[in-house]
Amino acid sequence: MGRSGFDRIPYAWYHDEALYRLEIERIFEGETWSFLGLEAEIPNPGDFRRTFVGEAPIVYNRAEDGRVHAFVNRCSHRGALIQRENFGNVSAHVCLYHSWTYDLAGDLVAVPHRHGVGGSPGMPDDFDMECHGLRKLRVDGVNGVLFATFSETVEPLRDYLGPTHVAHLERLFRGPVRILGYQRQAVRSNWKAYLENVRDHYHGALLHGFQSTFGINRSTHDCGSRMDPEGRHSLLFVRQPREEYENAPPPETDPGPLRPLDEAAEGTRLSLQDPTLLRFEREFDDDRSTTMCSIFPNSTFQQIRNALAARQIRPRGPGAFDLVFTIFGYEDDSEEMTAHRLRQANMAGPAGYVSLEDAEALESCQTGHRAGGSDASVVEMGGRGPIRDGDEKLDDVMIRGFWSYYCDIMGLDPNEG
Ligand SMILES: [Fe+2]
């Protein structure tokens, strides 16, 4: 870090089909670790879950010895999916087409009629089962958060994440996790725009009226941003000192100021019928009430008060991606705390109080970019100077950090875009 620039990003980079194909090759199937899912989703031997790394359909499962394996969900025979359920428990994966069968390590263990039947010769004598296993990924994790890579040469996971982001994942996954549910949001925008969005403090209080109105995230809040040394991962946080929320009047008597830009709301005082929605039970050893941690290239880990979720990006071409939310709490949560988390879970998500606006903003960018051939975005809130960590709310520095790393891994120069 410390580099300058990366403040003009060509709009074509959000649309170009050939560039997108190169991203799949160099990023999602290259020297990176992608978020797979949580160990808590597959607690028992034989448990599996379907997921994606880039556009590649993936199955990950737990073998009899407890180890987690991940492989491409594609039969080595003719390419059919070997697993069509999202979750389940199996002793082996059997392709529906010709029943080729794979064990929980992804090795091919059965080929029907391999030695022929009724006089037909079957597979050639030199057919080697060992050469036709599923395409495997390397898997590693931090406190039950699983990542996988196609690369044999990428650095070890903890080195890839760096100490700041390892520490944050250890904080957020501080104990055994209880899965509370899933949401999926289909967004018609380029996947990189989402990585910008979760690095973007500037929009938080402006776009998200719910957050500013009810005091979750305001432009005046104490906050900060942290990157890894290469600028590829981000951590954005809002601090609310303990005294502030413990001594604050109940929300129904303090609905917060009006949105400064919303003149239509002048004279109204918005309030919630159920103010417990806003409650923040302190559960970490710090003052961070909101944290957004983005791990390049496909995940964000969310804490909005007590609403915790892992978000996975599944790109679907240059102009669309799916965002899959895995909502979680902890095994030692009381039933009351679980109910609170579930109520608060609707803070974000496809019909939530917050992130539907992100989708609307990103989709409008995707449309706007189409106008004109050589235009670029202006990413210079907070200056064009060195890319480094800070405690300023209104800056684009982590977005520039993202682009500096993206350009490195892709071999691109934004000035030549
Ligand atoms: Fe947002």
GROMACS .gro file of C-alpha atoms and ligand atoms in nm:
model
  418
    1MET     CA    1   0.000   0.000   0.000
    2GLY     CA    2   0.094   0.362  -0.002
    3ARG     CA    3   0.049   0.381  -0.378
    4SER     CA    4  -0.144   0.672  -0.522
    5GLY     CA    5  -0.392   0.705  -0.804
    6PHE     CA    6  -0.652   0.446  -0.911
    7ASP     CA    7  -0.910   0.727  -0.895
    8ARG     CA    8  -1.048   0.685  -1.248
    9ILE     CA    9  -1.204   0.350  -1.336
   10PRO     CA   10  -1.317   0.298  -1.698
   11TYR     CA   11  -1.687   0.215  -1.719
   12ALA     CA   12  -1.606  -0.048  -1.981
   13TRP     CA   13  -1.450  -0.258  -1.704
   14TYR     CA   14  -1.797  -0.326  -1.565
   15HIS     CA   15  -1.933  -0.452  -1.899
   16ASP     CA   16  -1.662  -0.607  -2.110
   17GLU     CA   17  -1.731  -0.975  -2.181
   18ALA     CA   18  -1.369  -1.062  -2.266
   19LEU     CA   19  -1.245  -0.893  -1.948
   20TYR     CA   20  -1.502  -1.088  -1.748
   21ARG     CA   21  -1.376  -1.419  -1.892
   22LEU     CA   22  -1.023  -1.314  -1.798
   23GLU     CA   23  -1.143  -1.237  -1.442
   24ILE     CA   24  -1.282  -1.589  -1.411
   25GLU     CA   25  -0.945  -1.729  -1.518
   26ARG     CA   26  -0.708  -1.496  -1.333
   27ILE     CA   27  -0.912  -1.423  -1.021
   28PHE     CA   28  -1.171  -1.690  -0.941
   29GLU     CA   29  -0.965  -1.977  -1.082
   30GLY     CA   30  -0.631  -1.804  -1.019
   31GLU     CA   31  -0.415  -1.703  -0.724
   32THR     CA   32  -0.693  -1.631  -0.474
   33TRP     CA   33  -0.891  -1.800  -0.198
   34SER     CA   34  -1.270  -1.789  -0.237
   35PHE     CA   35  -1.520  -1.816   0.047
   36LEU     CA   36  -1.699  -2.152   0.032
   37GLY     CA   37  -1.926  -2.158   0.335
   38LEU     CA   38  -1.923  -2.237   0.704
   39GLU     CA   39  -1.821  -2.563   0.869
   40ALA     CA   40  -2.140  -2.537   1.076
   41GLU     CA   41  -2.337  -2.605   0.758
   42ILE     CA   42  -2.186  -2.954   0.729
   43PRO     CA   43  -2.142  -3.073   1.090
   44ASN     CA   44  -2.163  -3.451   1.028
   45PRO     CA   45  -1.976  -3.696   0.803
   46GLY     CA   46  -2.159  -3.716   0.470
   47ASP     CA   47  -2.308  -3.366   0.503
   48PHE     CA   48  -2.266  -3.159   0.188
   49ARG     CA   49  -2.362  -2.818   0.053
   50ARG     CA   50  -2.362  -2.685  -0.301
   51THR     CA   51  -2.194  -2.352  -0.366
   52PHE     CA   52  -2.001  -2.164  -0.635
   53VAL     CA   53  -1.646  -2.038  -0.685
   54GLY     CA   54  -1.676  -1.778  -0.958
   55GLU     CA   55  -1.907  -1.947  -1.208
   56ALA     CA   56  -1.790  -2.297  -1.122
   57PRO     CA   57  -2.053  -2.507  -0.942
   58ILE     CA   58  -1.893  -2.662  -0.634
   59VAL     CA   59  -1.985  -2.925  -0.376
   60TYR     CA   60  -1.815  -2.931  -0.041
   61ASN     CA   61  -1.866  -3.207   0.212
   62ARG     CA   62  -1.734  -3.366   0.527
   63ALA     CA   63  -1.573  -3.708   0.490
   64GLU     CA   64  -1.587  -3.993   0.742
   65ASP     CA   65  -1.258  -3.878   0.897
   66GLY     CA   66  -1.403  -3.530   0.955
   67ARG     CA   67  -1.200  -3.359   0.683
   68VAL     CA   68  -1.372  -3.115   0.449
   69HIS     CA   69  -1.330  -3.168   0.073
   70ALA     CA   70  -1.441  -2.944  -0.212
   71PHE     CA   71  -1.469  -3.031  -0.579
   72VAL     CA   72  -1.631  -2.911  -0.898
   73ASN     CA   73  -1.989  -3.029  -0.921
   74ARG     CA   74  -1.937  -3.189  -1.262
   75CYS     CA   75  -1.924  -3.554  -1.353
   76SER     CA   76  -1.598  -3.659  -1.519
   77HIS     CA   77  -1.798  -3.859  -1.772
   78ARG     CA   78  -2.020  -3.617  -1.961
   79GLY     CA   79  -2.025  -3.312  -1.740
   80ALA     CA   80  -2.360  -3.343  -1.562
   81LEU     CA   81  -2.398  -3.213  -1.208
   82ILE     CA   82  -2.319  -3.492  -0.962
   83GLN     CA   83  -2.519  -3.320  -0.690
   84ARG     CA   84  -2.845  -3.135  -0.757
   85GLU     CA   85  -2.962  -3.081  -0.402
   86ASN     CA   86  -2.843  -2.773  -0.214
   87PHE     CA   87  -2.788  -2.964   0.110
   88GLY     CA   88  -2.801  -3.322   0.224
   89ASN     CA   89  -2.621  -3.618   0.369
   90VAL     CA   90  -2.482  -3.892   0.144
   91SER     CA   91  -2.230  -4.174   0.158
   92ALA     CA   92  -2.133  -4.103  -0.204
   93HIS     CA   93  -2.226  -3.870  -0.490
   94VAL     CA   94  -2.399  -4.046  -0.779
   95CYS     CA   95  -2.440  -3.871  -1.115
   96LEU     CA   96  -2.800  -3.893  -1.233
   97TYR     CA   97  -2.704  -3.948  -1.598
   98HIS     CA   98  -2.505  -4.275  -1.595
   99SER     CA   99  -2.463  -4.331  -1.220
  100TRP     CA  100  -2.090  -4.271  -1.210
  101THR     CA  101  -2.018  -4.261  -0.837
  102TYR     CA  102  -1.770  -4.055  -0.636
  103ASP     CA  103  -1.669  -4.087  -0.272
  104LEU     CA  104  -1.657  -3.798  -0.025
  105ALA     CA  105  -1.300  -3.716  -0.127
  106GLY     CA  106  -1.416  -3.672  -0.488
  107ASP     CA  107  -1.255  -3.991  -0.618
  108LEU     CA  108  -1.432  -4.205  -0.877
  109VAL     CA  109  -1.532  -4.534  -0.714
  110ALA     CA  110  -1.790  -4.691  -0.950
  111VAL     CA  111  -1.868  -4.692  -1.324
  112PRO     CA  112  -2.170  -4.906  -1.412
  113HIS     CA  113  -2.101  -5.173  -1.676
  114ARG     CA  114  -1.738  -5.080  -1.674
  115HIS     CA  115  -1.642  -5.437  -1.770
  116GLY     CA  116  -1.927  -5.476  -2.016
  117VAL     CA  117  -2.258  -5.654  -2.005
  118GLY     CA  118  -2.422  -5.906  -2.237
  119GLY     CA  119  -2.122  -5.929  -2.466
  120SER     CA  120  -2.052  -5.556  -2.498
  121PRO     CA  121  -1.690  -5.481  -2.410
  122GLY     CA  122  -1.740  -5.201  -2.156
  123MET     CA  123  -1.474  -4.936  -2.102
  124PRO     CA  124  -1.130  -4.984  -2.259
  125ASP     CA  125  -0.881  -5.195  -2.062
  126ASP     CA  126  -0.662  -4.893  -2.000
  127PHE     CA  127  -0.946  -4.691  -1.841
  128ASP     CA  128  -0.797  -4.577  -1.508
  129MET     CA  129  -1.047  -4.488  -1.235
  130GLU     CA  130  -0.782  -4.283  -1.056
  131CYS     CA  131  -0.755  -4.046  -1.350
  132HIS     CA  132  -1.125  -3.959  -1.354
  133GLY     CA  133  -1.199  -3.819  -1.012
  134LEU     CA  134  -1.374  -3.484  -0.971
  135ARG     CA  135  -1.169  -3.166  -1.012
  136LYS     CA  136  -1.058  -3.087  -0.657
  137LEU     CA  137  -0.996  -2.760  -0.480
  138ARG     CA  138  -0.769  -2.701  -0.182
  139VAL     CA  139  -0.965  -2.612   0.132
  140ASP     CA  140  -0.860  -2.428   0.447
  141GLY     CA  141  -1.040  -2.226   0.711
  142VAL     CA  142  -1.030  -1.979   1.000
  143ASN     CA  143  -1.256  -2.061   1.297
  144GLY     CA  144  -1.491  -2.264   1.078
  145VAL     CA  145  -1.502  -2.015   0.789
  146LEU     CA  146  -1.407  -2.222   0.485
  147PHE     CA  147  -1.216  -2.097   0.183
  148ALA     CA  148  -1.105  -2.287  -0.127
  149THR     CA  149  -0.872  -2.234  -0.420
  150PHE     CA  150  -0.804  -2.395  -0.757
  151SER     CA  151  -0.442  -2.280  -0.730
  152GLU     CA  152  -0.153  -2.503  -0.624
  153THR     CA  153   0.073  -2.202  -0.582
  154VAL     CA  154  -0.129  -1.937  -0.397
  155GLU     CA  155   0.007  -1.842  -0.056
  156PRO     CA  156  -0.136  -2.016   0.256
  157LEU     CA  157  -0.481  -1.890   0.356
  158ARG     CA  158  -0.374  -1.700   0.668
  159ASP     CA  159  -0.099  -1.522   0.474
  160TYR     CA  160  -0.349  -1.441   0.199
  161LEU     CA  161  -0.593  -1.292   0.451
  162GLY     CA  162  -0.330  -1.106   0.653
  163PRO     CA  163  -0.331  -1.052   1.032
  164THR     CA  164  -0.598  -0.779   1.044
  165HIS     CA  165  -0.855  -0.986   0.859
  166VAL     CA  166  -0.765  -1.313   1.034
  167ALA     CA  167  -0.819  -1.132   1.366
  168HIS     CA  168  -1.151  -0.995   1.246
  169LEU     CA  169  -1.276  -1.338   1.136
  170GLU     CA  170  -1.166  -1.481   1.471
  171ARG     CA  171  -1.364  -1.204   1.642
  172LEU     CA  172  -1.679  -1.256   1.435
  173PHE     CA  173  -1.661  -1.637   1.456
  174ARG     CA  174  -1.568  -1.633   1.824
  175GLY     CA  175  -1.743  -1.963   1.905
  176PRO     CA  176  -1.942  -2.247   1.751
  177VAL     CA  177  -2.190  -2.105   1.505
  178ARG     CA  178  -2.561  -2.174   1.471
  179ILE     CA  179  -2.700  -2.127   1.120
  180LEU     CA  180  -3.024  -1.925   1.130
  181GLY     CA  181  -3.119  -1.910   0.763
  182TYR     CA  182  -3.044  -1.792   0.412
  183GLN     CA  183  -3.141  -1.512   0.179
  184ARG     CA  184  -3.051  -1.461  -0.184
  185GLN     CA  185  -3.051  -1.135  -0.374
  186ALA     CA  186  -3.022  -1.126  -0.754
  187VAL     CA  187  -2.847  -0.804  -0.863
  188ARG     CA  188  -2.817  -0.693  -1.225
  189SER     CA  189  -2.479  -0.534  -1.188
  190ASN     CA  190  -2.113  -0.619  -1.225
  191TRP     CA  191  -1.969  -0.812  -0.931
  192LYS     CA  192  -1.686  -0.559  -0.884
  193ALA     CA  193  -1.938  -0.282  -0.819
  194TYR     CA  194  -2.044  -0.478  -0.513
  195LEU     CA  195  -1.687  -0.500  -0.386
  196GLU     CA  196  -1.673  -0.122  -0.424
  197ASN     CA  197  -2.005  -0.085  -0.243
  198VAL     CA  198  -1.893  -0.269   0.070
  199ARG     CA  199  -1.579  -0.052   0.082
  200ASP     CA  200  -1.780   0.267   0.045
  201HIS     CA  201  -1.836   0.452   0.373
  202TYR     CA  202  -1.950   0.762   0.186
  203HIS     CA  203  -2.287   0.623   0.074
  204GLY     CA  204  -2.380   0.455   0.404
  205ALA     CA  205  -2.568   0.742   0.563
  206LEU     CA  206  -2.679   0.901   0.235
  207LEU     CA  207  -2.833   0.608   0.050
  208HIS     CA  208  -2.951   0.414   0.353
  209GLY     CA  209  -3.217   0.634   0.507
  210PHE     CA  210  -3.310   0.370   0.761
  211GLN     CA  211  -2.957   0.364   0.898
  212SER     CA  212  -2.922   0.740   0.926
  213THR     CA  213  -3.276   0.797   1.056
  214PHE     CA  214  -3.244   0.545   1.336
  215GLY     CA  215  -2.885   0.616   1.430
  216ILE     CA  216  -2.719   0.298   1.305
  217ASN     CA  217  -2.483   0.471   1.064
  218ARG     CA  218  -2.453   0.846   1.032
  219SER     CA  219  -2.191   1.055   0.857
  220THR     CA  220  -2.087   1.193   1.195
  221HIS     CA  221  -2.023   0.855   1.354
  222ASP     CA  222  -1.679   0.754   1.472
  223CYS     CA  223  -1.547   0.499   1.226
  224GLY     CA  224  -1.248   0.361   1.045
  225SER     CA  225  -1.117   0.151   0.761
  226ARG     CA  226  -0.845  -0.113   0.748
  227MET     CA  227  -0.691  -0.296   0.454
  228ASP     CA  228  -0.438  -0.575   0.414
  229PRO     CA  229  -0.098  -0.456   0.284
  230GLU     CA  230  -0.203  -0.510  -0.079
  231GLY     CA  231  -0.538  -0.333  -0.049
  232ARG     CA  232  -0.733  -0.638  -0.165
  233HIS     CA  233  -0.937  -0.699   0.152
  234SER     CA  234  -1.122  -0.433   0.347
  235LEU     CA  235  -1.266  -0.377   0.691
  236LEU     CA  236  -1.499  -0.088   0.754
  237PHE     CA  237  -1.638  -0.022   1.099
  238VAL     CA  238  -1.850   0.215   1.305
  239ARG     CA  239  -1.774   0.257   1.673
  240GLN     CA  240  -2.041   0.330   1.929
  241PRO     CA  241  -1.899   0.362   2.279
  242ARG     CA  242  -2.069   0.147   2.536
  243GLU     CA  243  -2.203   0.448   2.728
  244GLU     CA  244  -2.371   0.578   2.416
  245TYR     CA  245  -2.605   0.288   2.360
  246GLU     CA  246  -2.640   0.174   2.720
  247ASN     CA  247  -2.742   0.517   2.845
  248ALA     CA  248  -2.932   0.627   2.539
  249PRO     CA  249  -3.304   0.691   2.579
  250PRO     CA  250  -3.525   0.417   2.435
  251PRO     CA  251  -3.547   0.451   2.058
  252GLU     CA  252  -3.917   0.532   2.055
  253THR     CA  253  -3.846   0.861   2.233
  254ASP     CA  254  -3.544   0.937   2.019
  255PRO     CA  255  -3.616   0.853   1.659
  256GLY     CA  256  -3.310   1.050   1.545
  257PRO     CA  257  -3.280   1.353   1.319
  258LEU     CA  258  -3.438   1.379   0.981
  259ARG     CA  259  -3.240   1.273   0.680
  260PRO     CA  260  -3.058   1.595   0.590
  261LEU     CA  261  -3.131   1.559   0.219
  262ASP     CA  262  -3.491   1.448   0.247
  263GLU     CA  263  -3.701   1.763   0.245
  264ALA     CA  264  -4.017   1.562   0.191
  265ALA     CA  265  -3.974   1.425   0.543
  266GLU     CA  266  -3.957   1.777   0.690
  267GLY     CA  267  -4.188   1.806   0.985
  268THR     CA  268  -4.230   1.433   1.030
  269ARG     CA  269  -4.070   1.234   1.307
  270LEU     CA  270  -4.027   0.878   1.194
  271SER     CA  271  -4.044   0.608   1.456
  272LEU     CA  272  -4.065   0.231   1.471
  273GLN     CA  273  -4.361   0.040   1.605
  274ASP     CA  274  -4.115  -0.217   1.736
  275PRO     CA  275  -3.805  -0.028   1.856
  276THR     CA  276  -3.646  -0.350   1.983
  277LEU     CA  277  -3.544  -0.395   1.620
  278LEU     CA  278  -3.263  -0.148   1.688
  279ARG     CA  279  -3.137  -0.301   2.012
  280PHE     CA  280  -2.765  -0.366   2.031
  281GLU     CA  281  -2.654  -0.633   2.274
  282ARG     CA  282  -2.284  -0.583   2.319
  283GLU     CA  283  -2.115  -0.914   2.240
  284PHE     CA  284  -1.761  -0.832   2.132
  285ASP     CA  285  -1.469  -0.689   2.328
  286ASP     CA  286  -1.468  -0.361   2.139
  287ASP     CA  287  -1.693  -0.067   2.052
  288ARG     CA  288  -1.762  -0.173   1.695
  289SER     CA  289  -2.138  -0.175   1.638
  290THR     CA  290  -2.121  -0.218   1.260
  291THR     CA  291  -1.846  -0.401   1.072
  292MET     CA  292  -1.824  -0.485   0.704
  293CYS     CA  293  -1.529  -0.710   0.618
  294SER     CA  294  -1.474  -0.790   0.252
  295ILE     CA  295  -1.239  -1.071   0.155
  296PHE     CA  296  -1.131  -1.061  -0.209
  297PRO     CA  297  -1.281  -1.183  -0.437
  298ASN     CA  298  -1.620  -1.321  -0.330
  299SER     CA  299  -1.722  -1.253   0.028
  300THR     CA  300  -1.831  -1.000   0.283
  301PHE     CA  301  -1.885  -1.065   0.651
  302GLN     CA  302  -2.150  -0.844   0.805
  303GLN     CA  303  -2.219  -0.729   1.158
  304ILE     CA  304  -2.494  -0.469   1.183
  305ARG     CA  305  -2.542  -0.454   1.558
  306ASN     CA  306  -2.644  -0.816   1.633
  307ALA     CA  307  -2.736  -0.906   1.275
  308LEU     CA  308  -2.454  -1.135   1.160
  309ALA     CA  309  -2.418  -1.281   0.812
  310ALA     CA  310  -2.169  -1.410   0.560
  311ARG     CA  311  -2.241  -1.281   0.211
  312GLN     CA  312  -2.114  -1.469  -0.091
  313ILE     CA  313  -2.091  -1.318  -0.440
  314ARG     CA  314  -2.172  -1.552  -0.729
  315PRO     CA  315  -2.096  -1.375  -1.058
  316ARG     CA  316  -2.326  -1.456  -1.349
  317GLY     CA  317  -2.167  -1.281  -1.644
  318PRO     CA  318  -2.041  -0.921  -1.651
  319GLY     CA  319  -2.383  -0.771  -1.579
  320ALA     CA  320  -2.525  -0.984  -1.296
  321PHE     CA  321  -2.443  -1.158  -0.973
  322ASP     CA  322  -2.624  -1.337  -0.694
  323LEU     CA  323  -2.561  -1.240  -0.336
  324VAL     CA  324  -2.620  -1.526  -0.092
  325PHE     CA  325  -2.661  -1.437   0.275
  326THR     CA  326  -2.589  -1.703   0.538
  327ILE     CA  327  -2.738  -1.566   0.859
  328PHE     CA  328  -2.587  -1.694   1.180
  329GLY     CA  329  -2.566  -1.664   1.555
  330TYR     CA  330  -2.383  -1.876   1.811
  331GLU     CA  331  -2.463  -2.210   1.966
  332ASP     CA  332  -2.459  -2.053   2.312
  333ASP     CA  333  -2.715  -1.785   2.223
  334SER     CA  334  -3.028  -1.784   2.438
  335GLU     CA  335  -3.358  -1.837   2.256
  336GLU     CA  336  -3.432  -1.471   2.323
  337MET     CA  337  -3.105  -1.370   2.155
  338THR     CA  338  -3.179  -1.595   1.856
  339ALA     CA  339  -3.522  -1.432   1.820
  340HIS     CA  340  -3.355  -1.089   1.837
  341ARG     CA  341  -3.101  -1.184   1.568
  342LEU     CA  342  -3.375  -1.316   1.340
  343ARG     CA  343  -3.579  -0.997   1.383
  344GLN     CA  344  -3.271  -0.787   1.316
  345ALA     CA  345  -3.166  -1.007   1.022
  346ASN     CA  346  -3.409  -0.813   0.806
  347MET     CA  347  -3.185  -0.510   0.843
  348ALA     CA  348  -3.007  -0.635   0.530
  349GLY     CA  349  -3.116  -0.858   0.244
  350PRO     CA  350  -3.332  -0.856  -0.068
  351ALA     CA  351  -3.632  -0.718   0.123
  352GLY     CA  352  -3.435  -0.567   0.410
  353TYR     CA  353  -3.425  -0.212   0.539
  354VAL     CA  354  -3.083  -0.157   0.389
  355SER     CA  355  -2.939  -0.360   0.105
  356LEU     CA  356  -3.220  -0.345  -0.147
  357GLU     CA  357  -3.108   0.016  -0.198
  358ASP     CA  358  -2.756  -0.101  -0.278
  359ALA     CA  359  -2.896  -0.321  -0.554
  360GLU     CA  360  -3.098  -0.029  -0.690
  361ALA     CA  361  -2.792   0.199  -0.689
  362LEU     CA  362  -2.565  -0.061  -0.849
  363GLU     CA  363  -2.818  -0.149  -1.117
  364SER     CA  364  -2.859   0.218  -1.202
  365CYS     CA  365  -2.479   0.247  -1.237
  366GLN     CA  366  -2.476  -0.055  -1.468
  367THR     CA  367  -2.734   0.118  -1.689
  368GLY     CA  368  -2.566   0.458  -1.672
  369HIS     CA  369  -2.227   0.318  -1.771
  370ARG     CA  370  -2.371   0.221  -2.108
  371ALA     CA  371  -2.388   0.583  -2.217
  372GLY     CA  372  -2.072   0.700  -2.392
  373GLY     CA  373  -1.769   0.497  -2.479
  374SER     CA  374  -1.468   0.618  -2.284
  375ASP     CA  375  -1.595   0.755  -1.957
  376ALA     CA  376  -1.468   0.664  -1.613
  377SER     CA  377  -1.586   0.691  -1.256
  378VAL     CA  378  -1.444   0.957  -1.022
  379VAL     CA  379  -1.307   0.792  -0.709
  380GLU     CA  380  -1.140   1.074  -0.520
  381MET     CA  381  -1.340   1.150  -0.208
  382GLY     CA  382  -1.064   1.186   0.050
  383GLY     CA  383  -0.804   1.268  -0.215
  384ARG     CA  384  -0.594   1.091  -0.473
  385GLY     CA  385  -0.294   1.047  -0.246
  386PRO     CA  386  -0.146   0.743  -0.076
  387ILE     CA  387  -0.377   0.444  -0.030
  388ARG     CA  388  -0.368   0.376   0.343
  389ASP     CA  389  -0.583   0.296   0.643
  390GLY     CA  390  -0.774   0.578   0.805
  391ASP     CA  391  -1.032   0.694   1.057
  392GLU     CA  392  -1.217   0.922   0.821
  393LYS     CA  393  -1.571   0.844   0.723
  394LEU     CA  394  -1.595   1.018   0.392
  395ASP     CA  395  -1.333   0.866   0.174
  396ASP     CA  396  -1.293   0.634  -0.122
  397VAL     CA  397  -0.951   0.507  -0.021
  398MET     CA  398  -1.048   0.141   0.022
  399ILE     CA  399  -1.213   0.145  -0.320
  400ARG     CA  400  -0.885   0.267  -0.468
  401GLY     CA  401  -0.706  -0.005  -0.272
  402PHE     CA  402  -0.934  -0.265  -0.430
  403TRP     CA  403  -0.863  -0.133  -0.779
  404SER     CA  404  -0.488  -0.122  -0.723
  405TYR     CA  405  -0.490  -0.492  -0.637
  406TYR     CA  406  -0.733  -0.575  -0.916
  407CYS     CA  407  -0.503  -0.406  -1.167
  408ASP     CA  408  -0.206  -0.604  -1.034
  409ILE     CA  409  -0.376  -0.941  -1.059
  410MET     CA  410  -0.527  -0.863  -1.399
  411GLY     CA  411  -0.221  -0.689  -1.544
  412LEU     CA  412  -0.420  -0.374  -1.623
  413ASP     CA  413  -0.360  -0.001  -1.606
  414PRO     CA  414  -0.671   0.215  -1.557
  415ASN     CA  415  -0.506   0.497  -1.752
  416GLU     CA  416  -0.499   0.272  -2.056
  417GLY     CA  417  -0.857   0.152  -2.014
  418FE      FE  418  -2.484   0.017   0.110
   0.00000   0.00000   0.00000
